[in-house]
Short mmCIF file of C-alpha atoms in Angstrom, two decimals:
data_model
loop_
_atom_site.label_atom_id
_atom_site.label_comp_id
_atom_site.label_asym_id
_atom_site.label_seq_id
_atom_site.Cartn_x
_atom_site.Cartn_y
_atom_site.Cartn_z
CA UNK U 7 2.21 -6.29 5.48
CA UNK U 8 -1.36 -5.32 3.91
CA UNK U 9 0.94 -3.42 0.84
CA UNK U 10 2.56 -5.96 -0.80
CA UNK U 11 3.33 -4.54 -4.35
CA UNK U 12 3.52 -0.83 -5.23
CA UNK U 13 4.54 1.53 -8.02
CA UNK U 14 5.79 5.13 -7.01
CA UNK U 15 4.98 8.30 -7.99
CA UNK U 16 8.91 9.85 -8.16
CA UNK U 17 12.27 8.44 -7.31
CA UNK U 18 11.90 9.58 -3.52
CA UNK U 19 8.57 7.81 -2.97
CA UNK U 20 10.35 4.31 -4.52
CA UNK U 21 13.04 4.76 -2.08
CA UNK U 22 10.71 4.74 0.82
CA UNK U 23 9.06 1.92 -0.80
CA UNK U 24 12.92 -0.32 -0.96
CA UNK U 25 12.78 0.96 2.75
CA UNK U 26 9.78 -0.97 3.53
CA UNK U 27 10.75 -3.87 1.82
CA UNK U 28 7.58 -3.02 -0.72
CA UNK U 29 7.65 -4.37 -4.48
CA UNK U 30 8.02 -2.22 -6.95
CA UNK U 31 6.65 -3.02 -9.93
CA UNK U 32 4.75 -0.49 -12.72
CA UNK U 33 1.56 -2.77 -12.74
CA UNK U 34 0.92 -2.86 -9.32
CA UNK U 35 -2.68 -1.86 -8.00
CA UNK U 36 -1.03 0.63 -5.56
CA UNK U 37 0.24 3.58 -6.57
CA UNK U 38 2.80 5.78 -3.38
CA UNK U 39 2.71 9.29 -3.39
CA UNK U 40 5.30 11.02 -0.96
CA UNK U 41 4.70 14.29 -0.37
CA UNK U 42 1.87 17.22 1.06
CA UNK U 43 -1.78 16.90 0.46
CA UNK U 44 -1.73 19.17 -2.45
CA UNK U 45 1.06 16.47 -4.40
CA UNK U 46 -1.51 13.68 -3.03
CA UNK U 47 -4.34 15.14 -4.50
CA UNK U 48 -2.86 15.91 -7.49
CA UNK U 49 -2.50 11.92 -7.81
CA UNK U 50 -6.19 11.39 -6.91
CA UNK U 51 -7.03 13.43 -9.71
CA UNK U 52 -5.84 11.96 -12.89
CA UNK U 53 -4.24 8.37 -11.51
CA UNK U 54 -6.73 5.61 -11.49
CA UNK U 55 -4.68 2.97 -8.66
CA UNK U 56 -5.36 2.62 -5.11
CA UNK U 57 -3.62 5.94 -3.95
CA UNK U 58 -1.65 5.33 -0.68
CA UNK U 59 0.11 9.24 0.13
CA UNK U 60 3.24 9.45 2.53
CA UNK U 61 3.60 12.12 4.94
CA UNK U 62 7.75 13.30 4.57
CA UNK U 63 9.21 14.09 7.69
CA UNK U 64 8.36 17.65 9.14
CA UNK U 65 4.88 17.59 6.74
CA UNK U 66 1.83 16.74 8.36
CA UNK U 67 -0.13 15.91 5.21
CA UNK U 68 -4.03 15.25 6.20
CA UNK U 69 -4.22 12.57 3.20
CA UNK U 70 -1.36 10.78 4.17
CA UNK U 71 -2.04 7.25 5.41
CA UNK U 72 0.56 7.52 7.49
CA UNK U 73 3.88 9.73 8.10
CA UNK U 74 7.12 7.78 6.84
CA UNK U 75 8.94 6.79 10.17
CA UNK U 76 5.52 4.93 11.45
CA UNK U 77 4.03 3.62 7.95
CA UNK U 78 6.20 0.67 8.16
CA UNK U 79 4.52 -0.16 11.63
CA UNK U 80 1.12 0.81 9.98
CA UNK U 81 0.98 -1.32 7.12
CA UNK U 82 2.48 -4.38 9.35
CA UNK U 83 -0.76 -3.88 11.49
CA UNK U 84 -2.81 -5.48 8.66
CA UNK U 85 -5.28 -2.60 9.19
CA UNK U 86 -5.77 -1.53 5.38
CA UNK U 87 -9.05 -0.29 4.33
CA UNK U 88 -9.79 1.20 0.53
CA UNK U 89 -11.86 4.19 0.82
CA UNK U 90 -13.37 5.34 -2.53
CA UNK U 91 -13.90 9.15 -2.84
CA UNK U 92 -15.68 10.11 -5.81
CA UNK U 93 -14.47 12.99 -8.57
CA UNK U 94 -15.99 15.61 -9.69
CA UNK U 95 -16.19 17.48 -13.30
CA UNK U 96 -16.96 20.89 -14.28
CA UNK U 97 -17.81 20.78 -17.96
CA UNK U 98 -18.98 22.81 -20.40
CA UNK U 99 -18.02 22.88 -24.22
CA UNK U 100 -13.92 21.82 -24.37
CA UNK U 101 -12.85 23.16 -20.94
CA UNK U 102 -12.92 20.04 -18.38
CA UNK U 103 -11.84 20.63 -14.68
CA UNK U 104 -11.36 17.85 -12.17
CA UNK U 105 -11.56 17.81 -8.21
CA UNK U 106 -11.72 15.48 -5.50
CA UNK U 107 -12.18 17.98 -2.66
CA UNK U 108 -14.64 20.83 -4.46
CA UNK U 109 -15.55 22.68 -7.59
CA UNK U 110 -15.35 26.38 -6.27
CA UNK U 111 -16.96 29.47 -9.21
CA UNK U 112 -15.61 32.68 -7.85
CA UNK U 113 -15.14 36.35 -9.08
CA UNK U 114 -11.54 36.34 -10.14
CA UNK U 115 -11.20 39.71 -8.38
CA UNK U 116 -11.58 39.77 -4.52
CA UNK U 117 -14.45 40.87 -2.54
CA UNK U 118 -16.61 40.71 -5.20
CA UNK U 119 -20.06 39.81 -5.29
CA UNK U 120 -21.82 37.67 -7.81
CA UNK U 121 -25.52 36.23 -8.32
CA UNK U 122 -26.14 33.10 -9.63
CA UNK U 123 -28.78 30.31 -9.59
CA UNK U 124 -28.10 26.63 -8.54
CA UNK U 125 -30.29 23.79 -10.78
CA UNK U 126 -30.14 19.91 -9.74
CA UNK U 127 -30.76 17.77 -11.42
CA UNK U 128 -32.58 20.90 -14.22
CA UNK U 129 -34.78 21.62 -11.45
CA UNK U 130 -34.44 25.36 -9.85
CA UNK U 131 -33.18 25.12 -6.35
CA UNK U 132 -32.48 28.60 -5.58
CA UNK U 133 -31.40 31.91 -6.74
CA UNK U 134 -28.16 33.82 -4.43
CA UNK U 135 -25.93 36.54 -4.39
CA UNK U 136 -22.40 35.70 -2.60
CA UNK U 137 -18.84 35.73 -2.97
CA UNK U 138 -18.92 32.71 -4.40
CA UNK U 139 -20.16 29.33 -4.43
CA UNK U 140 -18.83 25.74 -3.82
CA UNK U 141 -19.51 22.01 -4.66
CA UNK U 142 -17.80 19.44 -3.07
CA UNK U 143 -17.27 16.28 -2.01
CA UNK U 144 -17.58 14.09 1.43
CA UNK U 145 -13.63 14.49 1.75
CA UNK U 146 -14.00 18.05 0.55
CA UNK U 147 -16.57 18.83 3.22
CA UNK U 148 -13.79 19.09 6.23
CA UNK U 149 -11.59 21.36 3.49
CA UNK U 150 -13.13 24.76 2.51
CA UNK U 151 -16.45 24.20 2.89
CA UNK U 152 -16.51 23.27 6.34
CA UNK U 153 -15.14 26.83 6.32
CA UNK U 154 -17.62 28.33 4.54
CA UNK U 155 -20.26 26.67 6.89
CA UNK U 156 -21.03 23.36 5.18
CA UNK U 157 -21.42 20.28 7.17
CA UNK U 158 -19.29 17.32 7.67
CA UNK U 159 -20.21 14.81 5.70
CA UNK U 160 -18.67 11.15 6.61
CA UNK U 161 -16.45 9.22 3.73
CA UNK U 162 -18.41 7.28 1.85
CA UNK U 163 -21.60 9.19 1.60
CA UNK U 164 -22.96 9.65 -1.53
CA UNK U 165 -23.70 13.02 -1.73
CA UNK U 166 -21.93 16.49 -2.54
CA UNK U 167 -22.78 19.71 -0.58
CA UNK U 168 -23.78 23.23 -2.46
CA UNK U 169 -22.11 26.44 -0.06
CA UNK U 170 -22.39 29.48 -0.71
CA UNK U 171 -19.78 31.34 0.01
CA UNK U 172 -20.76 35.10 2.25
CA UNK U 173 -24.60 34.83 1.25
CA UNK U 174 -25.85 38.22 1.76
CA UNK U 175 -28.68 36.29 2.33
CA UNK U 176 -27.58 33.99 4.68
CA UNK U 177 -28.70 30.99 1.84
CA UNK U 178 -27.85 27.35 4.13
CA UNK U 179 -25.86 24.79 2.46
CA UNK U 180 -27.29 22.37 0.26
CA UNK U 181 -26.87 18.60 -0.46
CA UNK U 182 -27.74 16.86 -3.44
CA UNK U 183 -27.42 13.23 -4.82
CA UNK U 184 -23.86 12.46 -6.17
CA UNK U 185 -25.23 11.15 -9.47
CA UNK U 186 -26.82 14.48 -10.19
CA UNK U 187 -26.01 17.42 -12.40
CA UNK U 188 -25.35 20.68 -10.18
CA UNK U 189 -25.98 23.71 -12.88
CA UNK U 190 -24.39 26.58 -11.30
CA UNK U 191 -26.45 29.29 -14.10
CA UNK U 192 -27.34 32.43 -14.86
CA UNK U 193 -23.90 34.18 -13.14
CA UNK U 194 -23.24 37.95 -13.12
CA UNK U 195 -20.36 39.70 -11.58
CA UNK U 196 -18.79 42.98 -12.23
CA UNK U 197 -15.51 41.20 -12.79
CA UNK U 198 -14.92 38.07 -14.78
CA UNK U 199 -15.80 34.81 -13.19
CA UNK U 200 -13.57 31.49 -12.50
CA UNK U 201 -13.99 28.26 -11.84
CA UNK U 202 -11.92 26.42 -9.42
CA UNK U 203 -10.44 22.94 -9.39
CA UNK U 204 -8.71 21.81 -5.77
CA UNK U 205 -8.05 25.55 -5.07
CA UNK U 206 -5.48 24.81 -8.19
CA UNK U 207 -6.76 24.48 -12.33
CA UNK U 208 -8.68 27.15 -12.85
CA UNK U 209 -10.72 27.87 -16.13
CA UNK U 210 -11.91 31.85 -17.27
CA UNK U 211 -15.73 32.68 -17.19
CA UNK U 212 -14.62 33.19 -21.26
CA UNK U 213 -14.20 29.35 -21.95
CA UNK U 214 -17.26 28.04 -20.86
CA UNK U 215 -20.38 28.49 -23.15
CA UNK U 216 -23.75 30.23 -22.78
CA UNK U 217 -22.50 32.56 -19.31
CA UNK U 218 -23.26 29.10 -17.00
CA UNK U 219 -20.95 26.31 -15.34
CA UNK U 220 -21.80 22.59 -14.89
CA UNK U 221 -20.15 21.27 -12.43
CA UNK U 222 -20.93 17.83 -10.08
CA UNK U 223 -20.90 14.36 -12.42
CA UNK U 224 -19.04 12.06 -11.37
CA UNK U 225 -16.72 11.05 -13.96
CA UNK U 226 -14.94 7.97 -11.89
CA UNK U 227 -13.66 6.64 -9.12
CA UNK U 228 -10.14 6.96 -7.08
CA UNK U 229 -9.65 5.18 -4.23
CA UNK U 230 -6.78 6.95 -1.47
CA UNK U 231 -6.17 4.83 2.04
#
């Protein structure tokens, strides 16, 4: 067994831990979420344990390591590998968002256009008008922004892709360093602007200061199977 010790994230994921004959104790390294991708990414979020999600029966949660009537056989294998996947912040004055899949700044009214310029780094990298925009991360590149046209980028990569969302330009994806600052400046829309966390937390245009959204520094690490 390559899980040992565990803690759970509700009373449903520490009976599937008893099932599996896993230890539960509040200190261990490992934390078990059961549940859908959204409840596993809520975990990678704000908990700072090796996440390990569990896919209920009848859910077929992408982050899960495995679904519940197999992960017994799974973690007997021995076959355990930690994958770190880096968060991402959008900050600005007191409002803080977190993501682990992308940072999406949309009009909070639908099919509506906005223009915007991207900075890396402080450096201009272009200038767009689209639906919206999105930064995220390798494991956020097979989400939404593989939708939106970005690439695939493999786990482990340390990078985080720029999409525009419907350029009525046609503006490419870009990919920048992830230890640099992505400036998503200089916004205008004819309806008030949002920031996205996760496709969840969302923050008005009105709390962030001087008309501009930071988004892209890493602020740690959290580690799912």
């Amino acid at each position: 067994m390559c899980i040992e010790e565990a803690w759970a994230s509700d009373e449903r994921a520490a009976e599937a831990l008893r099932k599996l004959g896993i230890r539960a104790r509040p200190d261990a390294p490992y934390l078990a979420v059961l549940g859908r991708d959204r409840d596993i990414l809520a975990a990678l979020r704000t908990r700072d344990e090796v996440i390990f999600g569990i896919s209920p029966p009848g859910v077929d949660a992408k982050l899960a390591v495995a679904p519940l009537d197999v992960l017994g056989a799974v973690l007997r294998s021995g076959r355990c590998e930690v994958v770190e996947v880096p968060r991402l912040t959008a900050a600005s004055g007191r409002a803080r968002l977190t993501a682990v899949n992308e940072i999406a700044v949309f009009p909070r009214r639908s099919a509506t256009l906005m223009s915007y310029s991207v900075r890396v780094g402080g450096v201009h990298l272009f200038s767009d008008v689209a639906d919206g925009v999105l930064v995220a991360t390798p494991l956020g590149s097979t989400a939404y922004a593989r939708s939106a046209g970005g690439p695939v980028m493999l786990l482990g990569t340390r990078a985080v892709e720029i999409v525009p969302v419907n350029s009525t330009s046609r503006r490419p994806p870009a990919v920048a360093p992830l230890e640099a600052e992505v400036e998503i400046a200089d916004i205008y829309s004819a309806s008030p602007v949002e920031v996205i966390a996760d496709g969840a937390a969302r923050v008005a245009a009105e709390d962030f200061e001087r008309g501009y959204r930071r988004v892209g520094r890493p602020n740690g690490r959290c580690r799912p199977d």
